[in-house]
mmCIF file of C-alpha atoms and ligand atoms in Angstrom:
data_model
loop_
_atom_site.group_PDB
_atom_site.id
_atom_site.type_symbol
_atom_site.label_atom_id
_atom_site.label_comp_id
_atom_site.label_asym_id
_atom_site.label_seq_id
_atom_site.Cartn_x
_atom_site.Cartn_y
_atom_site.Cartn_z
ATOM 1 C CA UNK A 280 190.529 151.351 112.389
ATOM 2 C CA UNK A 281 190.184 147.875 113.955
ATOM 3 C CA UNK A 282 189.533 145.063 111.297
ATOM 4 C CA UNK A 283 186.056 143.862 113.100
ATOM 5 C CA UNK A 284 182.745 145.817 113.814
ATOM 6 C CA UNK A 285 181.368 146.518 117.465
ATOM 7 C CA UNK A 286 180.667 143.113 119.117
ATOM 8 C CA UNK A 287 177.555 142.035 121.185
ATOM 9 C CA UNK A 288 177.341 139.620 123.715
ATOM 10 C CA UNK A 289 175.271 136.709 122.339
ATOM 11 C CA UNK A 290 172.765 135.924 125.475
ATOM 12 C CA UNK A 291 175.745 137.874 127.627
ATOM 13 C CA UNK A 292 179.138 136.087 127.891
ATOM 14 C CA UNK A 293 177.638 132.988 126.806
ATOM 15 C CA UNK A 294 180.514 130.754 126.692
ATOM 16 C CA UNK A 295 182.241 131.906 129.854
ATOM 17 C CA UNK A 296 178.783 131.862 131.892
ATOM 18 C CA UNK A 297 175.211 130.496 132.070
ATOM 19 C CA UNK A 298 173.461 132.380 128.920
ATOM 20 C CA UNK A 299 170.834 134.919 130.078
ATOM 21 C CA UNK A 300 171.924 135.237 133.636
ATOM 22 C CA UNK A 301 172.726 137.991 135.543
ATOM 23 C CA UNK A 302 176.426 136.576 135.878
ATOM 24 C CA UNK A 303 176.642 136.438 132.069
ATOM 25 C CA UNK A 304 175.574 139.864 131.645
ATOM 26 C CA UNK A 305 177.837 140.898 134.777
ATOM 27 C CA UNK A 306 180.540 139.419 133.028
ATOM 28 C CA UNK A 307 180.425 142.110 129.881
ATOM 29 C CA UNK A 308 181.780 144.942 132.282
ATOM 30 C CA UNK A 309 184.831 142.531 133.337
ATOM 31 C CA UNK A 310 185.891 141.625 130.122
ATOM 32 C CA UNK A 311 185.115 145.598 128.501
ATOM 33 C CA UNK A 312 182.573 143.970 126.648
ATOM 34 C CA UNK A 313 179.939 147.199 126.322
ATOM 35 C CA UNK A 314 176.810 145.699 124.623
ATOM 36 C CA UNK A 315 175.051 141.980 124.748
ATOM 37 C CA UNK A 316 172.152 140.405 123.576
ATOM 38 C CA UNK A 317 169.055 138.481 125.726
ATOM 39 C CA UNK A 318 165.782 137.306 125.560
ATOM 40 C CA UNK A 319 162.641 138.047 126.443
ATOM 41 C CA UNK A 320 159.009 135.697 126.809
ATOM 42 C CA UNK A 321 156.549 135.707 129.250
ATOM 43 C CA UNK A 322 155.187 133.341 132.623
ATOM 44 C CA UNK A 323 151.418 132.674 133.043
ATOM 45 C CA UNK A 324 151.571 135.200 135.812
ATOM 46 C CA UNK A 325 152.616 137.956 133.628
ATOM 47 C CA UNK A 326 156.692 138.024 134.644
ATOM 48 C CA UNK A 327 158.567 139.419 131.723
ATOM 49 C CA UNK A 328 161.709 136.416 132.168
ATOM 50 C CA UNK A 329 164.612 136.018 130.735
ATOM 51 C CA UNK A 330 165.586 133.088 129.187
ATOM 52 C CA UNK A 331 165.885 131.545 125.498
ATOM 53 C CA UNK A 332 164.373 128.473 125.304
ATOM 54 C CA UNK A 333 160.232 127.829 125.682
ATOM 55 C CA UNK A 334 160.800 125.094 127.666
ATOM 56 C CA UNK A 335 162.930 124.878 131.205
ATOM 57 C CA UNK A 336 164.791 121.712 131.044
ATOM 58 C CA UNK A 337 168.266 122.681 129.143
ATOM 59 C CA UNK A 338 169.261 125.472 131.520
ATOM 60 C CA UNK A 339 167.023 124.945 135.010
ATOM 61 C CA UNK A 340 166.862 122.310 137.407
ATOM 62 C CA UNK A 341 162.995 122.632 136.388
ATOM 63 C CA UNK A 342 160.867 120.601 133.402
ATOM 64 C CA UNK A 343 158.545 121.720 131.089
ATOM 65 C CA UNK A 344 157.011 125.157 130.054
ATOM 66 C CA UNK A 345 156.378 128.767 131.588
ATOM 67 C CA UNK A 346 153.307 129.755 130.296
ATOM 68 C CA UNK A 347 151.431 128.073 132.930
ATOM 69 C CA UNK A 348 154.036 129.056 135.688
ATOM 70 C CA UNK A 349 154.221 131.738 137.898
ATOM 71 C CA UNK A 350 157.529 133.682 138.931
ATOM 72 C CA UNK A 351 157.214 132.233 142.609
ATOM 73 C CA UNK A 352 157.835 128.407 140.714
ATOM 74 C CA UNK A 353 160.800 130.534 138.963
ATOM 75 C CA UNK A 354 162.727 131.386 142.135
ATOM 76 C CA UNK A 355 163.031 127.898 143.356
ATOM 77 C CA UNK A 356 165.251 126.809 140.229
ATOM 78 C CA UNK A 357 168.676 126.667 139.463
ATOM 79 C CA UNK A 358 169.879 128.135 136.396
ATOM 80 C CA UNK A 359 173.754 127.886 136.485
ATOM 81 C CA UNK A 360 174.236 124.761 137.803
ATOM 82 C CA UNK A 361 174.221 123.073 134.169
ATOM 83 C CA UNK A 362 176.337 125.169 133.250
ATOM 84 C CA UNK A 363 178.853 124.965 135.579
ATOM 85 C CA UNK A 364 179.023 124.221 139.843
ATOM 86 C CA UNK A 365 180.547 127.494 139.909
ATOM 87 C CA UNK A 366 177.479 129.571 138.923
ATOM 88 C CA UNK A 367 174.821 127.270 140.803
ATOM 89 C CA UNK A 368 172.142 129.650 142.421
ATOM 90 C CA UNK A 369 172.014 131.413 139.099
ATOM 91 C CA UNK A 370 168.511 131.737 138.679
ATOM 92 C CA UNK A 371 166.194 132.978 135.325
ATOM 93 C CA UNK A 372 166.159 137.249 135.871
ATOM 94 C CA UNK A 373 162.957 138.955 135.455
ATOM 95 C CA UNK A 374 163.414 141.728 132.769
ATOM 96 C CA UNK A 375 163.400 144.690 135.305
ATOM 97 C CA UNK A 376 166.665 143.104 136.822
ATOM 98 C CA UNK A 377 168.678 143.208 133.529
ATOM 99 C CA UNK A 378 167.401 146.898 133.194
ATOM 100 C CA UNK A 379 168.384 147.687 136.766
ATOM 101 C CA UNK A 380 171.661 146.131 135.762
ATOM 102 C CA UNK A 381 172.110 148.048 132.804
ATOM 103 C CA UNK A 382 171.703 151.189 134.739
ATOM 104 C CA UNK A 383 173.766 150.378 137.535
ATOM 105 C CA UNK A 384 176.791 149.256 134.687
ATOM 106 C CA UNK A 385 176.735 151.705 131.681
ATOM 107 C CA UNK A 386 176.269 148.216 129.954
ATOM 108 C CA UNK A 387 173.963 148.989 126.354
ATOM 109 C CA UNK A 388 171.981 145.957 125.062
ATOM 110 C CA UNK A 389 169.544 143.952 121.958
ATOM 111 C CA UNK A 390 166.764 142.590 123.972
ATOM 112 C CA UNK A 391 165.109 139.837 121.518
ATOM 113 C CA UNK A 392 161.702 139.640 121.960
ATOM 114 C CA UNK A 393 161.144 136.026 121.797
ATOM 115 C CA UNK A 394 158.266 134.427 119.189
ATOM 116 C CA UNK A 395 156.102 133.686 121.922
ATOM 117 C CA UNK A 396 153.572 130.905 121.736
ATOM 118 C CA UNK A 397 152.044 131.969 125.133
ATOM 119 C CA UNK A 398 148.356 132.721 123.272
ATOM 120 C CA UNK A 399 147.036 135.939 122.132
ATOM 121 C CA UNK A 400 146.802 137.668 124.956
ATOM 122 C CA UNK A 401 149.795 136.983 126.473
ATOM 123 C CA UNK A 402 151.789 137.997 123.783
ATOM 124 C CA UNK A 403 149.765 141.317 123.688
ATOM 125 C CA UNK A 404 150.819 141.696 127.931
ATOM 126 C CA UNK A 405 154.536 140.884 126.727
ATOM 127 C CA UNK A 406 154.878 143.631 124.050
ATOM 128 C CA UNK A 407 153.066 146.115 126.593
ATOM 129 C CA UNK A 408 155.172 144.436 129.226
ATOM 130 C CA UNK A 409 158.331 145.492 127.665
ATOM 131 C CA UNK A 410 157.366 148.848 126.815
ATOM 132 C CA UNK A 411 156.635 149.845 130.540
ATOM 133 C CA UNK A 412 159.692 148.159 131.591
ATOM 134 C CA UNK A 413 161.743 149.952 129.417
ATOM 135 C CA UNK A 414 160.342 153.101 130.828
ATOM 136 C CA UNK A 415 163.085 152.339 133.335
ATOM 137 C CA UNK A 416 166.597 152.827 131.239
ATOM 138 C CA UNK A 417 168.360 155.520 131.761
ATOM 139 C CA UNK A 418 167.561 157.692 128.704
ATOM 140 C CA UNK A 419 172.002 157.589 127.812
ATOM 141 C CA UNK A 420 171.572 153.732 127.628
ATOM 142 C CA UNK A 421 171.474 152.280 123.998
ATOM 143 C CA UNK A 422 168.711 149.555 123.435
ATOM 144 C CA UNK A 423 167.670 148.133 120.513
ATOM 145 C CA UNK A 424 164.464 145.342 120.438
ATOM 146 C CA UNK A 425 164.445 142.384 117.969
ATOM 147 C CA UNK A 426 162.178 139.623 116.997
ATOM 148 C CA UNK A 427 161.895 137.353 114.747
ATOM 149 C CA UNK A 428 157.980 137.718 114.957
ATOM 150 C CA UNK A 429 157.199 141.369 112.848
ATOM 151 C CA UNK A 430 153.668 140.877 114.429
ATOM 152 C CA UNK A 431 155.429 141.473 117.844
ATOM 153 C CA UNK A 432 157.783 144.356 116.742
ATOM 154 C CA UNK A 433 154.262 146.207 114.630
ATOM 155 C CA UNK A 434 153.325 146.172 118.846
ATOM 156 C CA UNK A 435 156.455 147.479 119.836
ATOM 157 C CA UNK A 436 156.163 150.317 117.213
ATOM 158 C CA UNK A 437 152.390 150.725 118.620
ATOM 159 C CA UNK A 438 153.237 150.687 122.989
ATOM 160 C CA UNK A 439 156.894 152.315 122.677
ATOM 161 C CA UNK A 440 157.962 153.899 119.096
ATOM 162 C CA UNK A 441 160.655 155.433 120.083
ATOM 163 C CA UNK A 442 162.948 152.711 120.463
ATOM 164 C CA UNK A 443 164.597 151.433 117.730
ATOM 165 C CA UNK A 444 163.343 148.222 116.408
ATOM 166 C CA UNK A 445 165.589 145.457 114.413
ATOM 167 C CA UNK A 446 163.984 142.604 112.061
ATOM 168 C CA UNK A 447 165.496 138.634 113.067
ATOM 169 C CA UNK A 448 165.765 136.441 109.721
ATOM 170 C CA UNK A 449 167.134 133.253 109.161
ATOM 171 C CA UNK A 450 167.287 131.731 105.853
ATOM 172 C CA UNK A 451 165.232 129.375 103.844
ATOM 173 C CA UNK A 452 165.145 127.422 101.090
ATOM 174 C CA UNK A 453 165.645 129.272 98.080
ATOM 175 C CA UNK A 454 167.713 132.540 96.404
ATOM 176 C CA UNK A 455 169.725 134.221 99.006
ATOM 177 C CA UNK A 456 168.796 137.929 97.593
ATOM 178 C CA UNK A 457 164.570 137.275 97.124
ATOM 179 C CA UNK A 458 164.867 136.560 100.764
ATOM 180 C CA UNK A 459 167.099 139.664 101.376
ATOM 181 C CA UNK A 460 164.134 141.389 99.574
ATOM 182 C CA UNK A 461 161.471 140.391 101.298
ATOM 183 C CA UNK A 462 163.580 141.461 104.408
ATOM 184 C CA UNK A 463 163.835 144.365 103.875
ATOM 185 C CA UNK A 464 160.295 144.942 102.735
ATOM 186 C CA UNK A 465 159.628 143.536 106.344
ATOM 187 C CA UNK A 466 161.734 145.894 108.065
ATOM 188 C CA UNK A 467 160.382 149.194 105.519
ATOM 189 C CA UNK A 468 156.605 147.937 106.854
ATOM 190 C CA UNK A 469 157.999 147.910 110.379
ATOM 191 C CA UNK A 470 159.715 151.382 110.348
ATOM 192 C CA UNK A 471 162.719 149.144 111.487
ATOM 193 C CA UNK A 472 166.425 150.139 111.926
ATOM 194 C CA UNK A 473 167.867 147.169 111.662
ATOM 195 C CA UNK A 474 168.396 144.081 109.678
ATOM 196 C CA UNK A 475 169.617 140.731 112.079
ATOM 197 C CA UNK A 476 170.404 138.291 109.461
ATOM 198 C CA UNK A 477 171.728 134.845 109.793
ATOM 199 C CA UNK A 478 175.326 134.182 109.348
ATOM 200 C CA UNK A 479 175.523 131.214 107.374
ATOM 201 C CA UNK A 480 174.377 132.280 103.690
ATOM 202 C CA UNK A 481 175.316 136.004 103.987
ATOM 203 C CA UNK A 482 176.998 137.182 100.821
ATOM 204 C CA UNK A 483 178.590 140.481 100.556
ATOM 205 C CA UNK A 484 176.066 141.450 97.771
ATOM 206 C CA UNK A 485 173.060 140.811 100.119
ATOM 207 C CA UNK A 486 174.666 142.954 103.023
ATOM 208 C CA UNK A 487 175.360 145.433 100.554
ATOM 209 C CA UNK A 488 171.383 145.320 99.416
ATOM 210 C CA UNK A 489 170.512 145.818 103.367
ATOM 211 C CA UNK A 490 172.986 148.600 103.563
ATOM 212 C CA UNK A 491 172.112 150.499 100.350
ATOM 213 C CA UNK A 492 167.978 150.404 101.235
ATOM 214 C CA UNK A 493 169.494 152.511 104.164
ATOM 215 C CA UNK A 494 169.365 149.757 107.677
ATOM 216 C CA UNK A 495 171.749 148.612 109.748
ATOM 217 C CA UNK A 496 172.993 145.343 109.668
ATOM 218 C CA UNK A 497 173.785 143.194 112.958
ATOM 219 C CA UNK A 498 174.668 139.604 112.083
ATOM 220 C CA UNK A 499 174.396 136.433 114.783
ATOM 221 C CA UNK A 500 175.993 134.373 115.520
ATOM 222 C CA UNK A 501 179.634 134.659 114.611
ATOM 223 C CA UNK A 502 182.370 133.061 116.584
ATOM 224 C CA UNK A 503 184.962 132.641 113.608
ATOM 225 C CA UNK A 504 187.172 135.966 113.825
ATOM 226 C CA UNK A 505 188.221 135.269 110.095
ATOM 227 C CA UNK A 506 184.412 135.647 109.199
ATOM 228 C CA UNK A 507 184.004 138.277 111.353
ATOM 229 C CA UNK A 508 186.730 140.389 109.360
ATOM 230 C CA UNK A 509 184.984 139.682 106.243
ATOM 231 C CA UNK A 510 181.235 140.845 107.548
ATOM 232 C CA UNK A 511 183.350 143.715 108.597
ATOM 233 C CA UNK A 512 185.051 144.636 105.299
ATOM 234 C CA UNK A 513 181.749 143.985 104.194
ATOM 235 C CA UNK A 514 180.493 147.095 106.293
ATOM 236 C CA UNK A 515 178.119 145.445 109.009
ATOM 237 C CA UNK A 516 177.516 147.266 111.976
ATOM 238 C CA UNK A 517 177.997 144.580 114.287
ATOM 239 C CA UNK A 518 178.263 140.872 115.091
ATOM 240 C CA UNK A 519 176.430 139.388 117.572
ATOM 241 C CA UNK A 520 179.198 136.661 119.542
ATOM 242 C CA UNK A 521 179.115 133.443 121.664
ATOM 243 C CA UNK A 522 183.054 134.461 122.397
ATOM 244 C CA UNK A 523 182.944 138.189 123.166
ATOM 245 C CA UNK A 524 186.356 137.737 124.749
ATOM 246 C CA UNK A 525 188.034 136.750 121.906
ATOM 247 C CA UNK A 526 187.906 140.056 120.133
ATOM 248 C CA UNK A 527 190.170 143.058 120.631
ATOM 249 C CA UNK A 528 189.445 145.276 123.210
ATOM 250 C CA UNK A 529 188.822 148.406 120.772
ATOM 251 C CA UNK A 530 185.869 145.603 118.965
ATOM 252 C CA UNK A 531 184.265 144.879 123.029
ATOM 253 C CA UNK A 532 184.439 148.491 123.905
ATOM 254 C CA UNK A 533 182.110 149.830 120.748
ATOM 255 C CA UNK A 534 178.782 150.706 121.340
ATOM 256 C CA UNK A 535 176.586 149.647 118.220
ATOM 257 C CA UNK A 536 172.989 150.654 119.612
ATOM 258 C CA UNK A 537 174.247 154.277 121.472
HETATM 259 O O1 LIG B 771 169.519 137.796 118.221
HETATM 260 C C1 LIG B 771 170.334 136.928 117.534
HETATM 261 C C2 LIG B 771 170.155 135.516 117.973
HETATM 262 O O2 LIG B 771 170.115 135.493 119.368
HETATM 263 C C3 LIG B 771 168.922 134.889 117.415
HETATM 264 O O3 LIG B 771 168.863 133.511 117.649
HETATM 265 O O4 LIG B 771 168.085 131.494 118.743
HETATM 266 O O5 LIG B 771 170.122 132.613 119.582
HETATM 267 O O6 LIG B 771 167.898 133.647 119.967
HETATM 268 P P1 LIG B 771 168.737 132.797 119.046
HETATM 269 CA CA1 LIG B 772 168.474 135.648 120.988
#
C-alpha cells in the first residue's frame, strides 16, 4: 500500500504549466496523473470559463473583470504567456472544452464551482450552466463539484443531483473542531460527499470527526510529501497538489472521484 492517498491536480499541473489551461490539464495524461482540479465562473455573455481568479490581470494579457465580458473579448487573450513563452497562445477554456478533454483522455476531475459575485442571476445561469454541460461526460468519467458557496452546491443538488457534491472550507478564527462541526452540518444539509478542508490547521482528530460522520475527505493544497504521508496515515481520501509530479506513480494513477 503506497504511503500517500490518490493525488489531484491542483488547477491541472499547476507548477509545470499555466493553471486552468488546456496544456495543464493535457499535462495529467503525460505525467500518469489521472484526476485534477479547475474552476469554474461565468462571462456576462453566459460562457461557463475556466479560470480562478475574478479578475483577468494575473494570468491574461487582459485587465479587469468577466462579468461584463463576452467570450469573443476571451479569445483575443493570452493566457500562458505569464506563465511561461513556451505556453503563449494558451488561452482561458470554456467548460465544454475541459469536458471534451476529459472524454477524449480517460482523465477524471473536481470542478470547483467558483463563489461567484456575477449577481443573482448569473449565478443561477452558472449552476444550470454546469449541469447541462455536464450532460456531456462520458457516464465512466469520475466528477466531483465543489464550492465554497453551499448556496451554489443546494443548486447543484436542485439542476443535477446525481453528481456528487463536496463542501470547500477554510479556517477561521477560533476552535479547530466547532468549525469541523459546523462543516459537517454544512455538508449533512447539502446531501454532500465530501469534506475539502484546508490544510493548514487540520488535526488528525478533526479528519477523524469528518471521517466518522461518514464523508470523504479531500484536502488542498498540499505540496509537502512529509504532510502528505501524515493526512494519509490519517485516512484522507485524497490531496489536492500544486506538484502532482512529485508523487509516486501508484499516488498519480488513483482515481479518488471513480
Ligand atoms: O479546491 C481546492 C482549492 O482549489 C481551493 O482553493 O483558491 O485554489 O481555488 P483555490
Ligand atoms: Ca480551486
Amino acid at each position: 500500500m503506497s504511503v500517500y492517498s490518490p493525488i489531484v491536480a491542483h488547477r491541472g499541473m499547476s507548477s509545470l504549466a499555466p493553471e486552468n489551461t488546456i496544456a495543464a490539464f493535457a499535462a495529467c495524461v503525460e505525467h500518469g496523473v489521472a484526476s485534477f482540479e479547475f474552476d469554474v465562473d461565468i462571462m456576462g455573455d453566459g460562457t461557463l470559463i475556466v479560470i480562478h481568479d475574478n479578475t483577468l490581470d494575473r494570468t491574461t494579457t487582459g485587465t479587469g473583470g468577466y462579468y461584463d465580458k463576452s467570450f469573443s473579448d476571451l479569445r483575443r487573450l493570452d493566457a500562458g504567456a505569464w506563465f511561461s513563452p513556451t505556453y503563449r497562445f494558451e488561452r482561458v477554456p470554456e467548460l465544454a472544452s475541459v469536458i471534451e478533454l476529459m472524454n477524449r483522455t480517460g482523465l477524471d476531475a473536481n470542478l470547483e464551482i467558483k463563489p461567484s459575485t456575477s449577481g443573482h442571476e448569473m449565478r443561477q445561469s452558472l449552476v444550470e450552466g454546469v449541469a447541462v454541460s455536464l450532460r456531456e461526460l462520458n457516464s465512466e468519467r469520475g466528477i466531483i463539484i465543489s464550492s465554497f458557496d453551499p448556496q451554489l452546491l443546494a443548486g447543484v443538488k436542485e439542476h443535477a443531483p446525481h453528481i456528487p457534491r463536496a463542501c470547500l472550507f477554510d479556517w477561521q478564527d477560533g476552535p479547530e473542531l466547532e468549525q469541523v462541526d459546523s462543516w459537517i452540518d454544512i455538508a449533512r444539509h447539502l446531501d454532500a460527499r465530501a469534506i475539502h478542508p484546508g490544510e493548514s490547521r487540520l488535526t488528525r482528530q478533526a479528519v477523524q470527526r469528518m471521517l466518522e460522520a461518514g464523508f470523504e475527505v479531500n484536502v488542498w493544497t498540499v505540496n509537502d510529501l512529509h504532510r502528505a504521508a501524515e493526512l494519509a496515515e490519517w485516512g484522507v481520501h485524497s490531496v489536492i497538489t500544486d506538484v502532482a509530479q512529485d508523487f509516486p506513480a501508484e499516488s498519480r494513477a488513483a482515481r479518488p472521484f471513480a
